[in-house]
Coordinates of C-alpha atoms in Angstrom, one line a residue:
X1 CA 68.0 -12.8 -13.3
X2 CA 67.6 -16.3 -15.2
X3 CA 67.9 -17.7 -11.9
X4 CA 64.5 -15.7 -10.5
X5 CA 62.8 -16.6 -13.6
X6 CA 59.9 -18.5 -11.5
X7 CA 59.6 -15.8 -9.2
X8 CA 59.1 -12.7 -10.7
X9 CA 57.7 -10.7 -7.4
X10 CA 61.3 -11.7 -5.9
X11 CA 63.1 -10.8 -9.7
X12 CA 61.1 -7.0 -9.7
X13 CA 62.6 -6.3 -6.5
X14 CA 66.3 -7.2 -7.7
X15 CA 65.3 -5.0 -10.7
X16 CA 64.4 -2.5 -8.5
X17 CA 67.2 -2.2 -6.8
X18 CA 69.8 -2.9 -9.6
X19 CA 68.2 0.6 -11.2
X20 CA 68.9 2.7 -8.5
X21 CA 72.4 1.6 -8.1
X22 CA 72.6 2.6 -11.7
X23 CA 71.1 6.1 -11.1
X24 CA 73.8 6.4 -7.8
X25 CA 76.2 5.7 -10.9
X26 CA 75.2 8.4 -13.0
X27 CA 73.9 5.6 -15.4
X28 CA 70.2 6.6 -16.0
X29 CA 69.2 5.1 -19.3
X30 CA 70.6 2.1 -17.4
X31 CA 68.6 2.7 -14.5
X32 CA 65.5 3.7 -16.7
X33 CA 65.8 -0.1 -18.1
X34 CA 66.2 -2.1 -14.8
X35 CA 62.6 0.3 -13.4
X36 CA 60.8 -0.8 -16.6
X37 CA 61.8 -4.4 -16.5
X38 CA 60.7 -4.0 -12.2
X39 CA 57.1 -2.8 -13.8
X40 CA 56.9 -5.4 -16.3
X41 CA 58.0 -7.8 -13.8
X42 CA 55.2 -6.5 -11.0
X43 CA 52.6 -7.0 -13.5
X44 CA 53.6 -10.4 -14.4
X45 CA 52.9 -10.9 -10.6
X46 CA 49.7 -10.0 -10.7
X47 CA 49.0 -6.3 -9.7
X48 CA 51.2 -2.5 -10.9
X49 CA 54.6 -1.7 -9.2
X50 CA 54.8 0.3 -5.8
X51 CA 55.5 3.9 -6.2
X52 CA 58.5 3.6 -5.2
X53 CA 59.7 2.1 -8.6
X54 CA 57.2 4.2 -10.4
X55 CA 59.2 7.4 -8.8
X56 CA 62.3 5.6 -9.5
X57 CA 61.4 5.5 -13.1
X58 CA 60.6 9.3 -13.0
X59 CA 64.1 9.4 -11.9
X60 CA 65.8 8.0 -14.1
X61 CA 63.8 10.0 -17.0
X62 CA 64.5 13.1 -15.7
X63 CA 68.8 12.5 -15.5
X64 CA 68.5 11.3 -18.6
X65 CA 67.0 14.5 -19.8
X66 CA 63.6 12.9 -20.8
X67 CA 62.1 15.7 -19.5
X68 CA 58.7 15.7 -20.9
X69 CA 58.7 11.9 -19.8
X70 CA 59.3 12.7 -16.5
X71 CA 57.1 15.3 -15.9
X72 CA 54.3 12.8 -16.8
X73 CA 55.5 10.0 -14.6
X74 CA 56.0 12.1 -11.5
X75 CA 52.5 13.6 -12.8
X76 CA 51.4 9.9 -12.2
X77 CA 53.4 9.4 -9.1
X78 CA 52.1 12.3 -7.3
X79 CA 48.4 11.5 -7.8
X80 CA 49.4 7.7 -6.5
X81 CA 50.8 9.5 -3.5
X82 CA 47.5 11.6 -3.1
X83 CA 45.2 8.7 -3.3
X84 CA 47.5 6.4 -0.9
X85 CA 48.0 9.1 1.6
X86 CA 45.2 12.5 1.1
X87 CA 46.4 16.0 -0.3
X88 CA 47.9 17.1 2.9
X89 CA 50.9 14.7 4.1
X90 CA 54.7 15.5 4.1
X91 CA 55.1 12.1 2.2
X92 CA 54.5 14.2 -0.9
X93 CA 57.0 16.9 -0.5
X94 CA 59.1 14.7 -2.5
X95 CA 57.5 14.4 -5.5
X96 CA 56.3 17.8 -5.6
X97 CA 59.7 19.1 -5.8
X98 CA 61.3 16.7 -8.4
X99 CA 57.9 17.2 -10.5
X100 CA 59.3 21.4 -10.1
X101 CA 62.7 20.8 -10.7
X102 CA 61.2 19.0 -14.2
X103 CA 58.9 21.6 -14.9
X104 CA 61.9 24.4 -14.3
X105 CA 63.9 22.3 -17.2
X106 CA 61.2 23.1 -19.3
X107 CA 60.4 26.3 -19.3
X108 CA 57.6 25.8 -16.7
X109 CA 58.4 28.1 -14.0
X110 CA 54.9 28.9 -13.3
X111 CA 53.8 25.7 -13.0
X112 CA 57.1 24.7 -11.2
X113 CA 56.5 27.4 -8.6
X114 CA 53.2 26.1 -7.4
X115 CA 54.2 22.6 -6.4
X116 CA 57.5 24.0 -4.7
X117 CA 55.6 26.2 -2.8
X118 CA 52.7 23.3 -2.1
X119 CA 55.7 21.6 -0.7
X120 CA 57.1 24.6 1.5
X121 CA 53.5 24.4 3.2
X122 CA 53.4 21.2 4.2
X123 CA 56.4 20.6 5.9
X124 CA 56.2 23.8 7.1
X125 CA 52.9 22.8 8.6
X126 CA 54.2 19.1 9.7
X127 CA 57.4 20.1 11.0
X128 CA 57.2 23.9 11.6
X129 CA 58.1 26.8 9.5
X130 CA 62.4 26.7 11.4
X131 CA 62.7 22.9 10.9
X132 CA 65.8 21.8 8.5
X133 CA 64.1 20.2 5.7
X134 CA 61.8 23.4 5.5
X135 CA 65.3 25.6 5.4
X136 CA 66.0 23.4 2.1
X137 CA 62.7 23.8 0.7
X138 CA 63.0 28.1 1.3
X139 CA 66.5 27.6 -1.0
X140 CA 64.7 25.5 -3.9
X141 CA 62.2 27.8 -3.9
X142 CA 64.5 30.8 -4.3
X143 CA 65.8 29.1 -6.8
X144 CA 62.2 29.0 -8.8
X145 CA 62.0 32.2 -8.3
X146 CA 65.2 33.1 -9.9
X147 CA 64.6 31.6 -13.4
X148 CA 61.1 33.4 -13.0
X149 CA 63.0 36.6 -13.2
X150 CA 62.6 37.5 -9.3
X151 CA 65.6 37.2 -7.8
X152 CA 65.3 40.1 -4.8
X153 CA 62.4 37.6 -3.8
X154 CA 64.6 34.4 -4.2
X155 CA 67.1 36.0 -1.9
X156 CA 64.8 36.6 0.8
X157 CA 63.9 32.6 1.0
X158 CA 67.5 31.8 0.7
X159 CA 68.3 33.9 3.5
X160 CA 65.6 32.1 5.5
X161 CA 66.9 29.2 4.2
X162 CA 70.5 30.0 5.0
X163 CA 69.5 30.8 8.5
X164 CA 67.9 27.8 9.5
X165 CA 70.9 25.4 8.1
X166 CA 73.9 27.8 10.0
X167 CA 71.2 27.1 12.9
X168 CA 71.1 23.2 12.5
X169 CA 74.8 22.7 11.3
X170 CA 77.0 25.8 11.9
X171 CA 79.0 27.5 9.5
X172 CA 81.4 24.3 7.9
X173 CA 78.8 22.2 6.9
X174 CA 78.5 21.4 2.9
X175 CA 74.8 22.1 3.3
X176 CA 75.5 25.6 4.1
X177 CA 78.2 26.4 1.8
X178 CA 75.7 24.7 -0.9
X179 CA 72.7 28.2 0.0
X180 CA 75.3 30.3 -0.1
X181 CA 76.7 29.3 -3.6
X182 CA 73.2 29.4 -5.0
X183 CA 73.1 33.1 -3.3
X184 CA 75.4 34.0 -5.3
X185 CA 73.6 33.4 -8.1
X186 CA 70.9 35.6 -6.7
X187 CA 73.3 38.3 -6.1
X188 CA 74.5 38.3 -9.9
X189 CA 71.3 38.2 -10.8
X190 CA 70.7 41.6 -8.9
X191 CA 73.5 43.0 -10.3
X192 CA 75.9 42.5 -6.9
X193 CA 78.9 41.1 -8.4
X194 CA 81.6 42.0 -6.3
X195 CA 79.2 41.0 -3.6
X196 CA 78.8 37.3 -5.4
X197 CA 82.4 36.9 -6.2
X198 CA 83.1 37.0 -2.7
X199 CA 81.0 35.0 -1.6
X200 CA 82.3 32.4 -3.9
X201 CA 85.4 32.4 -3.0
X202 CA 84.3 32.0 0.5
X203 CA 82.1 28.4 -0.7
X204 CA 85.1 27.6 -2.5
X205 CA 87.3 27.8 0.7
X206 CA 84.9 26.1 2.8
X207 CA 84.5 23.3 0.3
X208 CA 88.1 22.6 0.3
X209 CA 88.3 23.0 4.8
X210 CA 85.4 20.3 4.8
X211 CA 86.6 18.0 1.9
X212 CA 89.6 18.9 0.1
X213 CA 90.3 20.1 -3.3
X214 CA 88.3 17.6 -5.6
X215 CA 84.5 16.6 -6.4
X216 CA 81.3 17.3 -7.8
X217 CA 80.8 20.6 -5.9
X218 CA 84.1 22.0 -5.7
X219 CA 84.0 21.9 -9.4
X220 CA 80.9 23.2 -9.9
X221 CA 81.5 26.1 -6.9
X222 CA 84.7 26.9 -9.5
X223 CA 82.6 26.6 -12.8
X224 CA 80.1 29.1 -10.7
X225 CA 83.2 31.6 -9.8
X226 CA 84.2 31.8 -13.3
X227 CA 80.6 32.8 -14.5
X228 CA 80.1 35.6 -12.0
X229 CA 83.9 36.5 -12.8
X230 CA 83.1 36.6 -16.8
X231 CA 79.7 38.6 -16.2
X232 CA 81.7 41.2 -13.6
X233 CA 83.8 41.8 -17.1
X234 CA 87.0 39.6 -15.7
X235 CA 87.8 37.1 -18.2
X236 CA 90.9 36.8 -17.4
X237 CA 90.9 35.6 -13.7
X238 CA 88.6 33.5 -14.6
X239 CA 90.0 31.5 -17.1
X240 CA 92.5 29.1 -14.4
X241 CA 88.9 28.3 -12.7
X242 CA 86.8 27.5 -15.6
X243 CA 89.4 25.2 -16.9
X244 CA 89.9 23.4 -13.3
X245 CA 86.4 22.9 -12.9
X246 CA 85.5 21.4 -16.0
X247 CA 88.4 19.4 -15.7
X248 CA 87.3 18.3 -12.2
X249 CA 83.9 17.5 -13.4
X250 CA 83.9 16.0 -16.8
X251 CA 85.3 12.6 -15.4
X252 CA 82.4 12.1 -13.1
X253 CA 79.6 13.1 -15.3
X254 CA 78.5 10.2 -18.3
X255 CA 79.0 11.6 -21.7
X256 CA 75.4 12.0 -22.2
X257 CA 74.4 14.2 -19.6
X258 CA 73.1 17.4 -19.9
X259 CA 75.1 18.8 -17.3
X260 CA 78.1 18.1 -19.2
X261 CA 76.8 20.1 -22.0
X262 CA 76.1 23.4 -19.7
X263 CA 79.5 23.1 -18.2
X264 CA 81.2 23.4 -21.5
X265 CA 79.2 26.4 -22.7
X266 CA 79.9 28.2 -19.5
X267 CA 83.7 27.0 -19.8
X268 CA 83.4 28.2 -23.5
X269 CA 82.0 31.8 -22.7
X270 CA 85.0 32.1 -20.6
X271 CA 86.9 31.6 -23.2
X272 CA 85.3 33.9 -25.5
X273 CA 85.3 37.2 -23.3
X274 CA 88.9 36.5 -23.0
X275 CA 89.8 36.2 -26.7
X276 CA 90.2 32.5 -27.0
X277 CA 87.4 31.5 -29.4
X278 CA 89.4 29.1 -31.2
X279 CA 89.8 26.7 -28.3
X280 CA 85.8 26.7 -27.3
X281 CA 84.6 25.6 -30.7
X282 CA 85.6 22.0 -30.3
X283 CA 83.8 21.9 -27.0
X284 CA 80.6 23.6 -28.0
X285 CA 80.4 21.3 -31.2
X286 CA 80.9 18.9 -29.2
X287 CA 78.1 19.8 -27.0
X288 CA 75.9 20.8 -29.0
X289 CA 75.9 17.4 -31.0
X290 CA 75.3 15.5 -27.7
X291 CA 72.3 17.2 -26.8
X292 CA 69.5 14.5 -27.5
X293 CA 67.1 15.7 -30.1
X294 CA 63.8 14.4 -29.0
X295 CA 63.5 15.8 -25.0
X296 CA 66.2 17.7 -23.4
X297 CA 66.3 21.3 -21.8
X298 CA 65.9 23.6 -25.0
X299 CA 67.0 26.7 -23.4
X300 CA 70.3 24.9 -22.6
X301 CA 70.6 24.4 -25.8
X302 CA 69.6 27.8 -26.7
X303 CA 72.8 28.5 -24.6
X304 CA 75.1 26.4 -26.5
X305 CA 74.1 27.6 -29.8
X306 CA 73.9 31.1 -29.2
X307 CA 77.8 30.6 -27.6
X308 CA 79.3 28.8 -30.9
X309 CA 77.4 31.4 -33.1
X310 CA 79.7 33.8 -31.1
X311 CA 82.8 31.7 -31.4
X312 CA 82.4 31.3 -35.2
X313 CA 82.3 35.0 -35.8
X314 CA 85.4 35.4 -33.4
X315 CA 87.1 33.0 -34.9
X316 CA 85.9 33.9 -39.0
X317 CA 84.1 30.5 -39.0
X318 CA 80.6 30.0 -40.8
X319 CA 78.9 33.2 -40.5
X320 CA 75.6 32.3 -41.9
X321 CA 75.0 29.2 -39.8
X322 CA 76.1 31.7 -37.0
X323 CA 73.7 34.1 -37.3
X324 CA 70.9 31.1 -37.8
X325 CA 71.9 29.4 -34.9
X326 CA 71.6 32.3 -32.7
X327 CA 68.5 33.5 -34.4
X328 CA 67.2 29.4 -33.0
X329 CA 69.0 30.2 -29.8
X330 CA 67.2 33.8 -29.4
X331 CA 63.5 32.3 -30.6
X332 CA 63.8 29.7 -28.3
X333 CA 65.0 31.5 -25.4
X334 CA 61.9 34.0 -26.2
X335 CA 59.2 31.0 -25.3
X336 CA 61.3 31.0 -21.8
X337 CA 59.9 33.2 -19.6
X338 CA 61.1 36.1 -16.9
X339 CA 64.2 33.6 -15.9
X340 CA 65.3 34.1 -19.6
X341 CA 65.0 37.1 -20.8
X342 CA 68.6 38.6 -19.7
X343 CA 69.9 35.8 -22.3
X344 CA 67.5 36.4 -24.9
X345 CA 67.9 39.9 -25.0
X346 CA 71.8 39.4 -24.7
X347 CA 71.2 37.5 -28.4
X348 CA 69.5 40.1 -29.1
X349 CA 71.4 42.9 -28.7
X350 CA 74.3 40.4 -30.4
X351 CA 72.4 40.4 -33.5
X352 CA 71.7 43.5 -34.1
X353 CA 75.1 44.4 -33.7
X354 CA 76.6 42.4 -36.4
X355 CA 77.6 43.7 -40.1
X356 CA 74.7 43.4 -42.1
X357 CA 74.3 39.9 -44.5
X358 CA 76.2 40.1 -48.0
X359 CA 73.0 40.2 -50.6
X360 CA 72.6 36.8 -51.9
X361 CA 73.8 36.0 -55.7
X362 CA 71.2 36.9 -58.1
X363 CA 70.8 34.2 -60.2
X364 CA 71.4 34.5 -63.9
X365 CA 69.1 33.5 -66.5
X366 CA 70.4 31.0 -69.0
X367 CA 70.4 32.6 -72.9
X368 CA 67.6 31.9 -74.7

């Protein structure tokens, strides 16, 4: 950069584009420093960044688990956007979606579900309601819907959304496997687990047909099998695909982010339904610890704290930081919403099965 020191239009642009290669590396605090220095640079120029590195700063936020950060710049971007182009172009479908995807992270679903479905509309309206990047908007909105607490409705857009990509691709395409996984969810949701363990297996075989046996989403297809195996009350077969897809995963994910942290905890309830609580506590400590503590997803959190309380009782740890930890997990989980009150009441329900708290000590006065 010393070299572009006299030209700092030409030295934002290298910025610029040196932060999204970080992002493409799962580096976002690194790619969060090269957009600011592109902004600082732009307005040494003269005049603010374009968008573009405003968005990519958004971005970067966002992966980094800035949340709150995020949901500000994207706030910022969108109204750019509005201004440059009016309310009604596809050119904002973008940022209306990452904005939701932010909001969703925090509890917003609400707010989250609005934007998704202003997006829905107008591509739907620019493109037509059967066009293929509609069909991926229908599954992100089922997905909204979901952590709202809706799922019979989220299944109804995913099977729009399904039908449009088997349409556009066929059946081997990663696209479609990828609405079908999510369906699962759905299914679960509904209380269709035989239904969504199926269909799981059915991703996971098309995932390895279209490429191979390794990656991002054939360890997070397996993470997702071992979930809906655990909730169907099958620990046991579930155990050989938690394992494998954490271990797939982990090395391609930086040790800060926060999707490391919610694979361990869904590896670690794995573990626990099938009476290995010693071997998850390492993970969820670990986890838990890594979480940052200024702006991350609290309900993820909630997750990993309510999962170690469990593993400390199973395994005659610390019972009173147990119970306060999922007493934080359950509190949190209550400010939620719809999409979280399964888990919440699951805490719950946890609590008020435990032994009741030994009295503590009276104290004893000193003789006078």
């Amino acid at each position: 950069m010393e070299r572009l020191a006299g030209d700092p239009e030409r030295a934002a642009r290298v910025a610029h584009y040196r932060g999204l290669i970080a992002l493409r590396a799962g580096d976002p605090e690194g790619g969060r420093g090269w957009f600011e220095r592109a902004i600082a640079l732009h307005r040494e120029a003269g005049h603010e960044a374009h968008v573009v590195v405003l968005e990519g700063l958004a971005l970067a936020l966002g992966e980094a688990g800035r949340h709150t950060e995020a949901i500000e710049q994207f706030t910022r971007v969108l109204a750019l956007r509005r201004e440059q182009f009016g309310p009604d172009h596809p050119d904002l479908v973008d940022t209306l979606t990452n904005l939701a995807a932010e909001l969703v992270d925090l509890g917003r679903e609400e707010e989250a579900l609005a934007h998704m479905q202003a997006a829905v509309d107008l591509h739907a309206a620019a493109y037509g309601p059967d066009h293929h990047e509609v069909g991926l908007l229908y599954y992100d909105l089922g997905e909204v819907l979901r952590t709202l607490g809706r799922p019979d409705e989220g299944l109804a857009h995913n099977s729009h959304a399904l039908a449009i990509a088997r349409r556009v691709h066929g059946d081997e395409h990663s696209d479609v496997a990828l609405v079908r996984e999510y369906r699962a969810g759905l299914l679960l949701d509904l209380g269709r687990h035989d239904e969504a363990i199926a269909l799981l297996r059915e991703v996971l075989a098309s995932y390895r047909r279209t490429g191979g046996d390794t990656g991002a989403l054939i360890a997070h297809c397996r993470l997702s099998l071992a979930d809906a195996l655990r909730r169907a009350g099958r620990p046991d077969e579930a155990l050989a695909h938690a394992r494998e897809g954490l271990a797939q995963l982990e090395p391609l994910l930086p040790a800060s982010s926060a999707l490391r942290g919610y694979a361990r905890t869904a590896v670690a309830r794995v573990l626990i339904a099938a009476g290995h609580a010693s071997e998850a506590l390492p993970a969820l400590e670990e986890s838990l610890a890594s979480y940052p503590a200024d702006d991350t997803n609290p309900y993820q959190r909630a997750l990993t704290q309510a999962t170690l309380a469990q593993a400390l009782f199973a395994t005659d740890g610390d019972r009173v930081r147990a119970r306060e930890l999922a007493r934080t997990a359950r509190d949190t989980l209550a400010r939620g919403g719809a999409g979280w009150a399964s888990e919440h009441d699951t805490i719950d329900r946890w609590l008020a099965a435990l032994p009741p708290e030994s009295p503590s000590p009276r104290s004893i006065a000193a003789p006078k």
